[in-house]
Coordinates of C-alpha atoms in Angstrom, one line a residue:
M1 CA -16.2 21.2 40.9
M2 CA -18.4 18.9 38.8
W3 CA -18.9 21.6 36.2
T4 CA -15.2 22.4 36.2
A5 CA -14.3 18.8 35.6
L6 CA -17.0 18.6 32.9
A7 CA -15.6 21.7 31.2
I8 CA -12.1 20.3 31.2
F9 CA -13.2 17.0 29.8
S10 CA -15.3 18.7 27.1
F11 CA -12.3 20.9 26.2
F12 CA -10.0 17.8 26.0
C13 CA -12.5 16.0 23.7
L14 CA -12.8 18.9 21.4
L15 CA -9.0 19.3 21.3
V16 CA -8.6 15.6 20.4
I17 CA -11.2 15.9 17.7
Y18 CA -9.5 19.0 16.2
L19 CA -6.0 17.5 16.3
Y20 CA -7.0 14.1 14.8
R21 CA -9.4 15.5 12.2
P22 CA -8.8 14.2 8.6
N23 CA -7.8 16.4 5.7
P24 CA -11.2 17.2 4.1
R25 CA -9.7 17.3 0.5
I26 CA -9.7 13.5 0.2
R27 CA -13.5 13.7 -0.1
K28 CA -13.2 15.4 -3.4
T29 CA -11.6 12.3 -4.9
K30 CA -12.3 8.6 -5.0
L31 CA -8.8 7.7 -3.9
C32 CA -8.6 4.8 -1.5
T33 CA -12.2 3.6 -2.2
N34 CA -11.4 0.7 -4.4
H35 CA -9.8 -2.8 -4.4
Y36 CA -6.0 -2.8 -4.5
A37 CA -3.9 -5.8 -5.4
H38 CA -1.3 -6.1 -2.7
R39 CA 2.1 -5.9 -4.4
G40 CA 0.3 -6.4 -7.7
L41 CA -2.0 -9.3 -8.6
Y42 CA 0.7 -11.8 -8.0
D43 CA 0.5 -15.6 -7.7
H44 CA 3.8 -17.2 -6.6
G45 CA 2.3 -20.7 -7.3
S46 CA 1.7 -19.8 -11.0
G47 CA 5.1 -18.1 -11.4
I48 CA 3.8 -14.5 -11.1
P49 CA 6.1 -12.8 -8.5
E50 CA 5.0 -10.0 -6.2
N51 CA 6.0 -6.5 -7.2
S52 CA 6.7 -7.7 -10.8
M53 CA 5.7 -6.2 -14.1
M54 CA 3.7 -9.3 -14.7
A55 CA 1.7 -8.9 -11.5
F56 CA 0.9 -5.3 -12.3
R57 CA -0.1 -6.0 -15.9
R58 CA -2.4 -8.7 -14.5
A59 CA -4.0 -6.3 -12.1
K60 CA -4.6 -3.8 -14.9
H61 CA -6.2 -6.5 -17.1
Q62 CA -8.5 -7.4 -14.2
G63 CA -9.4 -3.8 -13.5
Y64 CA -7.8 -3.4 -10.0
G65 CA -5.7 -0.7 -8.5
C66 CA -2.3 -1.7 -7.1
E67 CA -0.5 -1.3 -3.8
L68 CA 3.3 -1.4 -4.2
D69 CA 6.6 -0.8 -2.3
V70 CA 9.3 1.6 -3.4
Q71 CA 12.9 2.1 -2.1
C72 CA 16.1 3.7 -3.4
T73 CA 19.2 2.0 -4.7
K74 CA 22.7 3.2 -3.9
D75 CA 22.8 5.3 -7.1
G76 CA 19.4 6.9 -6.4
K77 CA 17.2 4.8 -8.7
L78 CA 13.7 4.1 -7.4
V79 CA 12.8 0.4 -7.6
V80 CA 9.7 -1.5 -6.7
F81 CA 10.7 -4.1 -4.1
H82 CA 9.3 -5.0 -0.7
D83 CA 12.2 -6.5 1.4
D84 CA 15.3 -4.6 2.5
D85 CA 17.2 -7.8 1.7
L86 CA 17.3 -9.5 -1.7
K87 CA 17.5 -13.1 -0.4
R88 CA 13.8 -14.1 -0.2
M89 CA 12.9 -12.9 -3.7
T90 CA 16.2 -13.4 -5.7
G91 CA 18.3 -15.9 -3.7
V92 CA 21.1 -13.4 -3.6
E93 CA 22.5 -11.8 -0.5
G94 CA 22.6 -8.1 -0.2
L95 CA 20.6 -5.0 0.6
V96 CA 18.8 -3.0 -2.1
S97 CA 19.9 0.3 -0.6
Q98 CA 23.6 -0.7 -0.7
L99 CA 23.6 -1.8 -4.4
K100 CA 23.5 0.1 -7.7
Y101 CA 20.6 -0.5 -10.0
S102 CA 23.1 -2.0 -12.5
E103 CA 23.8 -4.7 -9.9
L104 CA 20.1 -5.4 -9.5
E105 CA 18.8 -5.4 -13.1
N106 CA 20.1 -8.8 -14.0
L107 CA 18.6 -10.5 -10.9
R108 CA 15.4 -12.5 -11.4
L109 CA 12.4 -12.8 -9.1
L110 CA 11.8 -16.3 -7.7
G111 CA 13.5 -18.1 -10.5
T112 CA 11.2 -16.6 -13.2
N113 CA 12.1 -14.2 -16.0
E114 CA 10.7 -11.3 -14.1
R115 CA 13.2 -8.7 -12.8
I116 CA 13.1 -6.0 -10.2
P117 CA 11.2 -3.1 -11.9
L118 CA 12.1 0.5 -11.9
F119 CA 9.2 2.6 -10.5
K120 CA 9.1 4.6 -13.7
E121 CA 8.4 1.4 -15.7
V122 CA 5.4 0.6 -13.5
L123 CA 4.1 4.2 -13.9
D124 CA 4.3 3.7 -17.7
L125 CA 1.7 0.9 -17.4
E126 CA -0.9 3.6 -16.5
L127 CA -2.5 1.4 -13.8
K128 CA -6.0 2.2 -12.6
E129 CA -4.8 3.7 -9.2
L130 CA -1.7 3.3 -7.1
L131 CA -1.1 3.2 -3.4
I132 CA 2.6 3.8 -3.2
E133 CA 4.3 2.7 0.0
I134 CA 7.7 4.3 0.8
K135 CA 9.7 1.7 2.8
G136 CA 11.4 2.8 6.0
T137 CA 14.8 4.4 5.5
Q138 CA 17.1 6.9 7.2
A139 CA 17.5 8.7 3.8
R140 CA 14.0 10.1 3.9
Q141 CA 14.5 13.2 1.9
R142 CA 16.4 11.4 -0.7
V143 CA 13.7 8.8 -1.4
V144 CA 10.9 11.4 -1.2
L145 CA 12.6 13.6 -3.8
A146 CA 13.3 10.7 -6.1
L147 CA 9.7 9.6 -5.9
L148 CA 8.4 13.1 -6.6
K149 CA 10.8 13.3 -9.6
D150 CA 9.4 10.1 -11.1
L151 CA 5.8 11.2 -10.4
K152 CA 6.2 14.6 -12.0
S153 CA 4.9 13.5 -15.5
T154 CA 2.4 10.8 -14.4
K155 CA -1.3 11.4 -15.1
G156 CA -2.5 8.5 -13.1
Q157 CA -4.3 8.5 -9.8
F158 CA -2.1 7.8 -6.8
S159 CA -1.6 8.3 -3.1
I160 CA 1.6 7.9 -1.1
C161 CA 1.8 6.1 2.3
S162 CA 4.3 4.8 4.8
F163 CA 4.7 3.2 8.2
D164 CA 7.2 5.9 9.0
P165 CA 5.5 9.2 10.1
L166 CA 8.8 11.1 9.6
I167 CA 8.7 10.1 5.9
L168 CA 5.2 11.5 5.6
M169 CA 6.3 14.7 7.3
E170 CA 9.1 15.0 4.7
L171 CA 6.6 14.4 1.9
K172 CA 4.3 17.1 3.4
R173 CA 7.2 19.5 3.5
H174 CA 8.1 19.0 -0.2
A175 CA 4.7 18.3 -1.7
P176 CA 1.9 19.2 0.6
M177 CA -0.8 18.8 -2.1
I178 CA 0.0 15.1 -2.6
H179 CA -2.4 12.8 -0.8
R180 CA -0.7 11.0 2.1
G181 CA -1.7 8.1 4.4
L182 CA -0.2 6.5 7.5
I183 CA 0.1 2.6 7.5
M184 CA -0.5 1.1 10.9
E185 CA 0.2 -2.2 12.6
D186 CA 0.4 -3.1 16.3
P187 CA 3.7 -1.5 17.4
W188 CA 3.7 -3.7 20.5
L189 CA 4.3 -6.8 18.4
N190 CA 7.4 -5.3 16.7
P191 CA 10.6 -6.3 18.7
K192 CA 12.6 -3.7 16.7
H193 CA 10.7 -0.8 18.3
S194 CA 11.9 0.8 21.5
L195 CA 9.3 1.4 24.3
L196 CA 9.3 5.1 23.3
I197 CA 8.5 4.3 19.7
K198 CA 5.8 1.9 20.6
L199 CA 4.1 4.5 22.8
V200 CA 4.4 7.2 20.2
L201 CA 2.9 4.9 17.5
S202 CA 0.1 3.5 19.6
L203 CA -1.0 7.0 20.7
G204 CA -0.8 8.4 17.1
I205 CA 1.2 11.4 18.2
F206 CA 2.3 12.2 14.7
V207 CA -1.2 12.1 13.2
P208 CA -1.9 15.8 13.9
L209 CA 1.4 16.9 12.5
I210 CA 1.0 15.0 9.2
R211 CA -2.6 16.1 8.5
L212 CA -3.5 12.8 7.0
D213 CA -5.8 12.1 4.1
Y214 CA -6.3 8.5 5.1
L215 CA -5.3 5.7 7.4
S216 CA -4.5 2.2 6.4
K217 CA -4.3 -0.5 9.1
D218 CA -3.5 -4.2 9.5
I219 CA -6.8 -6.1 9.5
Q220 CA -5.8 -7.5 12.9
Y221 CA -5.1 -4.2 14.5
N222 CA -7.6 -2.0 16.4
V223 CA -6.6 1.3 17.7
W224 CA -8.8 4.1 19.1
F225 CA -7.7 7.0 16.8
Y226 CA -8.5 4.9 13.7
Q227 CA -12.1 4.7 14.8
L228 CA -12.1 8.4 15.7
F229 CA -10.6 9.3 12.3
R230 CA -13.4 7.3 10.5
L231 CA -16.1 8.8 12.8
L232 CA -14.8 12.2 11.6
K233 CA -15.4 11.2 8.0
G234 CA -11.8 10.3 7.4
R235 CA -11.0 7.7 4.7
T236 CA -9.7 4.3 5.7
T237 CA -8.2 1.2 4.0
V238 CA -7.4 -2.1 5.5
W239 CA -4.7 -4.7 4.6
T240 CA -4.0 -7.5 3.9
V241 CA -7.4 -9.1 3.2
K242 CA -6.8 -12.7 2.2
S243 CA -10.3 -14.1 1.4
I244 CA -13.7 -13.1 0.3
E245 CA -15.0 -14.2 3.7
A246 CA -12.6 -11.8 5.5
E247 CA -13.6 -9.0 3.1
H248 CA -17.2 -9.4 3.9
Q249 CA -16.4 -9.1 7.6
V250 CA -14.7 -5.7 7.2
K251 CA -16.0 -4.1 4.0
H252 CA -18.7 -2.0 5.9
E253 CA -16.1 -0.6 8.2
V254 CA -13.6 0.7 5.6
D255 CA -13.5 2.5 2.3
G256 CA -10.7 0.6 0.5
I257 CA -9.6 -3.1 0.5
I258 CA -6.0 -4.2 -0.1
F259 CA -6.2 -7.8 -1.0
E260 CA -4.1 -10.8 -2.0
N261 CA -4.6 -14.6 -2.7
Y262 CA -8.2 -14.2 -4.0
L263 CA -10.2 -12.2 -6.6
P264 CA -12.8 -9.9 -5.0
Y265 CA -16.1 -9.6 -6.8
D266 CA -18.0 -7.3 -4.6
K267 CA -17.6 -3.5 -4.5
V268 CA -16.4 -2.1 -1.2
N269 CA -19.2 0.4 -0.9

């Protein structure tokens, strides 16, 4: 009986290792091993809005990669903007997905002269490296295809990530060779998630289906399969690190640092 139980346990462990193993191709690149300015190297106090061309130019000048957010307008334009709603950043009511780009391009970010940039405009800056987050949407295929169209001519280094595993599965279906990562936060703290969704996310059920290149987690969140992924030589990033002290605490446990509100001086590795 003991040997049978041991055999079953060993088989289960090997199965988990097989299913949650990282995609080995990420090791052939240096993607996700740098410092990345969260939504660009912004500084609201100095009049440099997040996800603005000014913030991205500043990150390029300082030599950092960038993390940014993309979503589709009503007419299929891919813009760089974090919130679903425009209110916080522009003072105007409305959802990005329900407006045409012509209705957005005259808006200004936080009272500055900066406007909502098109994703193609950011690509033209030829930033050091991009971590591109696709915001959650029901129009998954539409936004993935729009993103792939814009990326077709870029020569820069980039990886695509999302909180939504279904978006990453859509990306895998259309462009399996593009590096992809799952962003994670504690699902039990999100009141919008149903109990089923919380269980699925906390167990990482989608991880084997996506065949991830890397995982990116909230600095406050600890989950078992993240540690397993790293143990199996998977690549990992952490967000959002907000001080050099916080960076020192986690830098030996991750490959990449997504930071804001400070300038990092140390290398991650």
